[in-house]
Short mmCIF file of C-alpha atoms in Angstrom, two decimals:
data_model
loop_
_atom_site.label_atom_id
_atom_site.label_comp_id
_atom_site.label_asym_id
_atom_site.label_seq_id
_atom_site.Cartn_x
_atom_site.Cartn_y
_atom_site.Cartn_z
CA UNK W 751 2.19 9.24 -40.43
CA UNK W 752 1.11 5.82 -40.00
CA UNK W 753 0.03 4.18 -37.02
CA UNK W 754 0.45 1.56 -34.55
CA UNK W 755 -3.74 0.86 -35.99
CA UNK W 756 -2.39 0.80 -39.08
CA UNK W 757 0.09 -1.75 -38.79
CA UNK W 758 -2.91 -3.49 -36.78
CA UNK W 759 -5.09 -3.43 -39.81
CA UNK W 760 -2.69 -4.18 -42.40
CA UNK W 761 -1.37 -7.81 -40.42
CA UNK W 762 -5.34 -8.48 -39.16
CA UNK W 763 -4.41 -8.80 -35.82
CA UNK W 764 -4.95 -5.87 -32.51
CA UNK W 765 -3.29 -3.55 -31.62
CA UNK W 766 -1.80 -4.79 -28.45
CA UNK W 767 -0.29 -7.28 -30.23
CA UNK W 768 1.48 -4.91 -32.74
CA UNK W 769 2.68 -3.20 -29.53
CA UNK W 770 3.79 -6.31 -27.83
CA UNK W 771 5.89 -7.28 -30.92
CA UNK W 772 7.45 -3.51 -31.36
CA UNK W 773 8.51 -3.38 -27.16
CA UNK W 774 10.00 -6.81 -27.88
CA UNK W 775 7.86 -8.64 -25.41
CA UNK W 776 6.64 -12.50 -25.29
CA UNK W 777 3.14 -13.65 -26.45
CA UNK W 778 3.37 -13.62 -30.18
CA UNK W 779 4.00 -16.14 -32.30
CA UNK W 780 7.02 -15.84 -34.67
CA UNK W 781 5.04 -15.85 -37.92
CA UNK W 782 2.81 -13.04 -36.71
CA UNK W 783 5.97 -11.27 -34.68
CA UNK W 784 7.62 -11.35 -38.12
CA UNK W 785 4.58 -10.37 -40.38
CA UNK W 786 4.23 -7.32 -37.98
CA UNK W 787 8.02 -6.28 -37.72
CA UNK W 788 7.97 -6.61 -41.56
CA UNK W 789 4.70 -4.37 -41.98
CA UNK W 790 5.98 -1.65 -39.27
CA UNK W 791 9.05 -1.46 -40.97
CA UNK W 792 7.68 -1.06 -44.77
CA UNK W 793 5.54 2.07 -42.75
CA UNK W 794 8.42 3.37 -41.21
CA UNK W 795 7.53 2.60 -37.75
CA UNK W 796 11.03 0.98 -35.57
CA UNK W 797 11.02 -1.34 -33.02
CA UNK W 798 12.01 -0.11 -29.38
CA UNK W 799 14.17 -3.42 -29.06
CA UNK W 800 17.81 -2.87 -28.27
CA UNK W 801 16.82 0.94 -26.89
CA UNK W 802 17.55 -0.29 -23.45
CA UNK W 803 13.99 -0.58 -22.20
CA UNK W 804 13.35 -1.70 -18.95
CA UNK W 805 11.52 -4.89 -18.93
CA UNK W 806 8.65 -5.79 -17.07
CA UNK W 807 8.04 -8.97 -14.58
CA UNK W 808 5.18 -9.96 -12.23
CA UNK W 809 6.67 -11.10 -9.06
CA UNK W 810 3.16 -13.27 -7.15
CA UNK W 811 3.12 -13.73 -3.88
CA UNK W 812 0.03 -14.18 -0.73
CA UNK W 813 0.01 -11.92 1.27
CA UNK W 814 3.04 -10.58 3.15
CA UNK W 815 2.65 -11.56 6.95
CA UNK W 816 4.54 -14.52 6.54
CA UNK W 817 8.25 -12.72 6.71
CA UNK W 818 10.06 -15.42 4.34
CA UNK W 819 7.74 -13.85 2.07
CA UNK W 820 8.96 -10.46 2.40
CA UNK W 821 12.25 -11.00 2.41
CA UNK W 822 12.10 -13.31 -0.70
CA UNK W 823 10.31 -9.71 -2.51
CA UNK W 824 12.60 -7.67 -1.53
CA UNK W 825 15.64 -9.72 -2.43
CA UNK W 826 14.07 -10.71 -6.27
CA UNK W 827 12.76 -6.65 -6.69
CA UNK W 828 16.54 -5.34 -5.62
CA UNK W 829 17.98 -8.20 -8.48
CA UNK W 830 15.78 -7.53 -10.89
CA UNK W 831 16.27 -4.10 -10.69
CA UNK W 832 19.55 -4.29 -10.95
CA UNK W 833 19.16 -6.14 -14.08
CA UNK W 834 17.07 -3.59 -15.75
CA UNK W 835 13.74 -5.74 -15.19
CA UNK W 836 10.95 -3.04 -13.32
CA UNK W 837 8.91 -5.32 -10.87
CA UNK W 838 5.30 -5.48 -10.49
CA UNK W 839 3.90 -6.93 -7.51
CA UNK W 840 0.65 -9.05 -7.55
CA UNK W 841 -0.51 -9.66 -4.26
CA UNK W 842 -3.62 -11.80 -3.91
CA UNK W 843 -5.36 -12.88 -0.33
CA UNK W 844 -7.93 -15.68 0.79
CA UNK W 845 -10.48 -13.16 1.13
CA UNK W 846 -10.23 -10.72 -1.26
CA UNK W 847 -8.09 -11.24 -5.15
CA UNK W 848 -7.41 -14.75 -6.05
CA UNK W 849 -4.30 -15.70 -7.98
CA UNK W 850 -6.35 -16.54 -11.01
CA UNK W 851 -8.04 -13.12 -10.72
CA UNK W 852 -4.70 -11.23 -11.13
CA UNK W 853 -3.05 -13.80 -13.03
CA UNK W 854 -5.60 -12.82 -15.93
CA UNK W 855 -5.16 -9.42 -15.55
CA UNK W 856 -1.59 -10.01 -15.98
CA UNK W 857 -1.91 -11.66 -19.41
CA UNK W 858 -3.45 -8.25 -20.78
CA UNK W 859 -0.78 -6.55 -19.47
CA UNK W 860 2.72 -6.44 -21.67
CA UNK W 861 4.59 -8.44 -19.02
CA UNK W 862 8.35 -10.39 -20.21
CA UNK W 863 7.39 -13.07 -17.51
CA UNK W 864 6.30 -14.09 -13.64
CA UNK W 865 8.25 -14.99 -10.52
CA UNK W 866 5.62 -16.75 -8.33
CA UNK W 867 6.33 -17.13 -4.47
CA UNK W 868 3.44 -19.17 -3.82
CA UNK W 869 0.25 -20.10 -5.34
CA UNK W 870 -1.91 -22.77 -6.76
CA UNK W 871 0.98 -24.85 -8.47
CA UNK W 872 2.90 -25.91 -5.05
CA UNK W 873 -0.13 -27.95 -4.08
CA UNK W 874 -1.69 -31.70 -5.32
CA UNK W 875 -5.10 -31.04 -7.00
CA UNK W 876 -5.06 -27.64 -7.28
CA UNK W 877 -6.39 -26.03 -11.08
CA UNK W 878 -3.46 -25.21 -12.82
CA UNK W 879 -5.23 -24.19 -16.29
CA UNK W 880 -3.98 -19.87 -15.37
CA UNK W 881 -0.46 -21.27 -15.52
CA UNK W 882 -1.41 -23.04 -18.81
CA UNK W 883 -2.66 -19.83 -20.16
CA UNK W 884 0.46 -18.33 -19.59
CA UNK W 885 2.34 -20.65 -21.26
CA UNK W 886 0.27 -20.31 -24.51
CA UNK W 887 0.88 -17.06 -24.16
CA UNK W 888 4.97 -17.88 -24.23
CA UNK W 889 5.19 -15.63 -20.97
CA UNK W 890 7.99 -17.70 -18.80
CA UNK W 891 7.41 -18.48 -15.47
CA UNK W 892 9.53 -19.03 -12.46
CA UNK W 893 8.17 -20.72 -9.61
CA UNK W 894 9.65 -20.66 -6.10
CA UNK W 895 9.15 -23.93 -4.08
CA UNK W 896 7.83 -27.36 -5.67
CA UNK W 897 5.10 -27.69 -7.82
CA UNK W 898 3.24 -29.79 -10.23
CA UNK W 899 5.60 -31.81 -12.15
CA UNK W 900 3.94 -31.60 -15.13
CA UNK W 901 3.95 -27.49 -15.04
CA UNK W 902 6.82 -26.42 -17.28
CA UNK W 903 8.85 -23.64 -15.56
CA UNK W 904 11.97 -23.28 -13.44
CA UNK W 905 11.55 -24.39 -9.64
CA UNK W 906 13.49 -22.98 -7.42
CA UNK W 907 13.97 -24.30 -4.03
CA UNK W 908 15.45 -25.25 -0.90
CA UNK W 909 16.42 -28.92 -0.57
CA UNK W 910 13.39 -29.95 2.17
CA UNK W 911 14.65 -33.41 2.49
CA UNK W 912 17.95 -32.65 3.76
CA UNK W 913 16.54 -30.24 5.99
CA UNK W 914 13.84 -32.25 7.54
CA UNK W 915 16.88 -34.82 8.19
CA UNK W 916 18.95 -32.16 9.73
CA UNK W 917 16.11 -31.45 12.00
CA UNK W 918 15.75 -34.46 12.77
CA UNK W 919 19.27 -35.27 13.30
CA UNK W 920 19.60 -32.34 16.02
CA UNK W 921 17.24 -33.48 17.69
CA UNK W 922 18.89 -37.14 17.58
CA UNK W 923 21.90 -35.97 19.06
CA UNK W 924 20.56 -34.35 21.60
CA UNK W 925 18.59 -37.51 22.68
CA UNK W 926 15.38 -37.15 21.59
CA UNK W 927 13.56 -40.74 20.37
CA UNK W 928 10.02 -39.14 20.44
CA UNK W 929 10.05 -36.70 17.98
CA UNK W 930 6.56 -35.38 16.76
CA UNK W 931 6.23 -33.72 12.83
CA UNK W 932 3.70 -30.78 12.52
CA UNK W 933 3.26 -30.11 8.57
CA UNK W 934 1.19 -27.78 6.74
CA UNK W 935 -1.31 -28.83 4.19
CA UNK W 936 -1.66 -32.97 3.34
CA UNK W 937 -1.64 -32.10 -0.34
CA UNK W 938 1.02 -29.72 -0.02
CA UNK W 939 4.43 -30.45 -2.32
CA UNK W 940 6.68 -29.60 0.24
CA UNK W 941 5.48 -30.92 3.29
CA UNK W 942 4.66 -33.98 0.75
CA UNK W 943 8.55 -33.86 0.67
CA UNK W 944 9.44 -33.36 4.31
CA UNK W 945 7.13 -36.20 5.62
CA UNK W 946 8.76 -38.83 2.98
CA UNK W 947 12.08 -37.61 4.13
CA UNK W 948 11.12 -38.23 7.64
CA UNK W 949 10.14 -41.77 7.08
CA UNK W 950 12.92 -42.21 5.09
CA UNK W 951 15.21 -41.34 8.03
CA UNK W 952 12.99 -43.25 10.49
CA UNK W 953 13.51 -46.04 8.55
CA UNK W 954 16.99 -45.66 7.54
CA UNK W 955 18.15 -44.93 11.82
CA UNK W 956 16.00 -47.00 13.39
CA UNK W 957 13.65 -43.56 14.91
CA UNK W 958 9.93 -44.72 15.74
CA UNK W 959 7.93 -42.39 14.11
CA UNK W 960 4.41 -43.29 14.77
CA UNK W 961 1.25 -42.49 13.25
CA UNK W 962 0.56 -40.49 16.22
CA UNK W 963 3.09 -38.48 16.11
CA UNK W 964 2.54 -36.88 12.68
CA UNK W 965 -0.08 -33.96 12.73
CA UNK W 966 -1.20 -31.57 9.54
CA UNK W 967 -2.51 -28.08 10.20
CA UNK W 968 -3.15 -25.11 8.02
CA UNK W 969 0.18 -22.94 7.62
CA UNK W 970 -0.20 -19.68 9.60
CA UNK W 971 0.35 -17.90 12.90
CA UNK W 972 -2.56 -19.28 15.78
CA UNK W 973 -3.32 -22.82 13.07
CA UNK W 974 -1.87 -25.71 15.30
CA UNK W 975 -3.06 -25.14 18.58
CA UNK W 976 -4.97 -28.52 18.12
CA UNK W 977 -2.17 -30.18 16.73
CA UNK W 978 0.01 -29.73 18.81
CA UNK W 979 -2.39 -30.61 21.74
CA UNK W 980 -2.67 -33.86 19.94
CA UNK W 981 1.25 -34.51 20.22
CA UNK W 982 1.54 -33.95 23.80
CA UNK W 983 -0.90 -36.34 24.33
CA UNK W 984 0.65 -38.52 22.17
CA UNK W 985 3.72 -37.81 24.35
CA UNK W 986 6.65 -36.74 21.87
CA UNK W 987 9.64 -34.80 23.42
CA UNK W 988 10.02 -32.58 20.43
CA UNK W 989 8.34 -31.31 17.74
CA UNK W 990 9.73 -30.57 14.11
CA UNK W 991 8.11 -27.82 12.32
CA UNK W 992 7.14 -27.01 8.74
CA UNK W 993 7.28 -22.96 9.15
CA UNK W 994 8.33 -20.88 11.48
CA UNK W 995 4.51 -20.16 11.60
CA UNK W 996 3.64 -23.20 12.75
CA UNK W 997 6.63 -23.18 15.10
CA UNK W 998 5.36 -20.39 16.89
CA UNK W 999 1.88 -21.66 17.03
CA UNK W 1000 3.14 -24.94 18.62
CA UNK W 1001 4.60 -22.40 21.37
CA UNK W 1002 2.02 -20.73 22.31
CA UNK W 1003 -0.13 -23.95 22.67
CA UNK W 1004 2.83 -25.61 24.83
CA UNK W 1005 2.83 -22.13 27.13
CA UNK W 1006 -0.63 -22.52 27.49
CA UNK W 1007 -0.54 -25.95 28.92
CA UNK W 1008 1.96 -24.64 30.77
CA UNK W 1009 4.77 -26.16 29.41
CA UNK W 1010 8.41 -24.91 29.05
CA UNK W 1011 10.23 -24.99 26.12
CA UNK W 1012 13.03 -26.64 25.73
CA UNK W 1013 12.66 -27.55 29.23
CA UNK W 1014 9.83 -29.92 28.51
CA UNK W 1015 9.52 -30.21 24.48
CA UNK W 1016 11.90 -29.20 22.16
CA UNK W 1017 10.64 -27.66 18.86
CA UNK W 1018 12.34 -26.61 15.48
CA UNK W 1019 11.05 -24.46 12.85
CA UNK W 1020 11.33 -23.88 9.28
CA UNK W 1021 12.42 -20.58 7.41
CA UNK W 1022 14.15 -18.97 9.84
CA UNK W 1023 12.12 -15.66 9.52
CA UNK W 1024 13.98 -12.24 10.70
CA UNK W 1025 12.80 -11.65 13.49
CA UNK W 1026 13.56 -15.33 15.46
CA UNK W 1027 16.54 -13.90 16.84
CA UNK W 1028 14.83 -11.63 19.07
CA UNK W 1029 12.46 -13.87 20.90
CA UNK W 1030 12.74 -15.74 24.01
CA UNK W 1031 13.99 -18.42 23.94
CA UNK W 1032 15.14 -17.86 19.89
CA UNK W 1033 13.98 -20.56 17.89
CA UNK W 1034 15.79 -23.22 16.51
CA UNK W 1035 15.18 -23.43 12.66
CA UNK W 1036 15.93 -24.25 9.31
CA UNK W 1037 17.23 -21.17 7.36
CA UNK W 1038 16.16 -20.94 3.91
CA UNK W 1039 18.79 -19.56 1.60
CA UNK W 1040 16.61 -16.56 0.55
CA UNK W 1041 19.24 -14.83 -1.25
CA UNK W 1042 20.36 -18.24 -2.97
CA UNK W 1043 16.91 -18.37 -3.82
CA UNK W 1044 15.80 -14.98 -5.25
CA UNK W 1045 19.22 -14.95 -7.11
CA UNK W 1046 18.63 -18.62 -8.58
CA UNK W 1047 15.20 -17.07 -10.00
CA UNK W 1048 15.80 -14.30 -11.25
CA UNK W 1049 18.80 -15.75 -13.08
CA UNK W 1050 16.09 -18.10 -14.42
CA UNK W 1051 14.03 -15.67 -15.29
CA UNK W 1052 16.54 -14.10 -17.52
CA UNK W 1053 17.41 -17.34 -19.47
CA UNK W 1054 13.89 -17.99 -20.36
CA UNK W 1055 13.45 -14.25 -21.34
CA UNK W 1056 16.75 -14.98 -23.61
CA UNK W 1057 15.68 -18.37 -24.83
CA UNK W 1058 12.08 -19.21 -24.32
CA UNK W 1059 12.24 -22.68 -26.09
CA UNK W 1060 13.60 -23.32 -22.61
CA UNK W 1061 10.08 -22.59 -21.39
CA UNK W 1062 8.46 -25.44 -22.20
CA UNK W 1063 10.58 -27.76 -19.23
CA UNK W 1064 10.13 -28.51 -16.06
CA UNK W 1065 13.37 -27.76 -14.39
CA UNK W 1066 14.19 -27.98 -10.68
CA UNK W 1067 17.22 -26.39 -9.18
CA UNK W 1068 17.63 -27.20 -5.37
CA UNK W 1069 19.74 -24.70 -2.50
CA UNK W 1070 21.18 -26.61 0.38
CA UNK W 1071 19.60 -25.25 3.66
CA UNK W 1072 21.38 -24.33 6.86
CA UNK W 1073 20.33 -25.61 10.53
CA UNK W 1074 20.73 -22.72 12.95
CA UNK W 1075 20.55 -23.35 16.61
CA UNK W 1076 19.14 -21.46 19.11
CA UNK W 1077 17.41 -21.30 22.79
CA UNK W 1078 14.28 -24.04 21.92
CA UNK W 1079 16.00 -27.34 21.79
CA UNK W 1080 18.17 -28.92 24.32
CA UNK W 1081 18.84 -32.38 25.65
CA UNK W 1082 15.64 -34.51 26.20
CA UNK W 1083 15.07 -34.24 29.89
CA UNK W 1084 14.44 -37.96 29.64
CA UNK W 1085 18.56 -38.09 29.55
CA UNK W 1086 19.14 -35.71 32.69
CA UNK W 1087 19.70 -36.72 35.68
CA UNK W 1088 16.76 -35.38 37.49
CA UNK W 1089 14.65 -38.18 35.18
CA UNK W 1090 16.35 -40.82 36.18
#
């Protein structure tokens, strides 16, 4: 009987490759996919295409304090799943496996494509040649969040300038004129996004939004302590957030200065992680659509598996957010009567 070696031997390229062309998966070019199919099939040897085969993604994420995270996981392994697509998760950490580190042992693996929750492509600067070598490899990619424009790809995303406006508005209505940001990363796409949108709506209502009160911190629980220290002094009333990470942060730095929230500074997060609802007071967010979201890329995911010409765009598709109030924003006590 002949062999997946022969086969190999016959078209001059590896094995791997003969295997990658018989299971149907991306990677191959079409003249060698078809110089293979045509050799397997004058030694007898079928293709597993059409068998019903379960195919096989790379979902990417950091690691999975960060709840959003999590529940962005479980919601894309549960849809892909359901479409016959077995999930493998690739979980790299600042300390220990980079994203480049898995990312290339993900090209030897026989993968149909990659969701990516977060990574090197959301930020200005970054190196972006692993997601290059993916795309010479035809593997499509789906990236959640903004990214490099020049990546191809589907982004997926929530809509941050609407929701850094509905913060903002909230926090209007209820009276507030000093009204601090707290961002993640400078270089950052979407807190790029959120701070244009801010000025934007400064500009557009009249807010002052001074230099002062704009601060950047690292994203992550116990990062802004100093930031927000800089914002009191600055004196804002409230403070819009870029995570619910942050948010949290900035709360634990006001309680240590013994300040109440919303009594004394209102603050709104970003996410709205699981878990906000059972704090006190509950924290007043932005909800990303995760199931939107996960659904939006996975569906992407599929098209480019279907038609990966389609792989060589860059193609944004934006989810409206939702505001959800809760317990830590309330009228700026600048407005009640005990201030005047």
């Amino acid at each position: 009987m002949k062999t997946l070696a022969d086969v190999a031997a016959e078209v001059g390229v590896s094995q791997a490759t003969v295997s990658r062309v018989l299971n149907g998966k991306p990677g191959v070019s079409d003249d060698t996919r078809q110089a293979v199919l045509n050799t397997a099939k004058s030694m007898g040897i079928t293709s597993t295409v059409g068998r019903n085969q379960p195919r096989h993604v790379a979902v990417v994420t950091p690691n999975l304090v960060n709840p959003v995270f999590a529940s962005l996981l479980t919601a894309i392994s549960t849809q892909l799943t359901a479409r016959n697509i077995l999930p493998f998760l690739c979980t790299y950490t600042s300390g220990g496996t980079s994203e480049e580190t898995l990312l290339s042992m993900v090209l030897s693996e026989q993968i149909d494509g990659a969701i990516f929750l977060s990574g090197q492509y959301d930020s200005k600067g970054n190196d972006y040649s692993i997601y290059q070598r993916l795309a010479e490899h035809r593997i499509p990619m789906v990236f959640i969040n903004a990214g490099d424009p020049d990546l191809p790809g589907y982004f997926i995303r929530t809509d941050d300038r609407l929701a850094t406006e509905m913060a903002l508005q909230h926090l209007v209505n209820q009276g507030h004129t000093r009204i601090g940001l707290l961002l993640g990363n400078p270089n950052h796409y979407p807190s790029i996004t959120k701070y244009n949108s801010a000025l934007d709506f400064a500009n557009r209502t009249g807010l002052d939004l001074k230099p002062e009160y704009v601060e950047w911190a690292p994203y992550g629980l116990g990062t802004a302590q100093a930031a927000t220290a800089h914002l009191i002094d600055a004196g804002v009333s409230s403070i819009v957030c870029a995570s619910d990470e942050l948010a949290l942060s900035a709360f634990k730095s006001l309680t240590l200065q013994g300040l109440q929230v919303p009594d004394d500074i209102s603050i709104v997060g970003y996410d709205d992680s699981s878990y906000l609802g059972y704090i006190s007071p509950g924290l007043t967010t932005i909800r990303q659509p995760v199931d939107a979201l996960s659904s939006g890329a996975v569906s992407a995911l599929a098209s480019l598996i279907e038609s990966p010409q389609n792989a060589k765009e860059h193609v944004e598709l934006l989810f409206d957010p939702e505001l959800v109030v809760r317990g830590t924003t309330a009228i700026c006590k600048d407005l009640l009567p005990s201030a005047l």
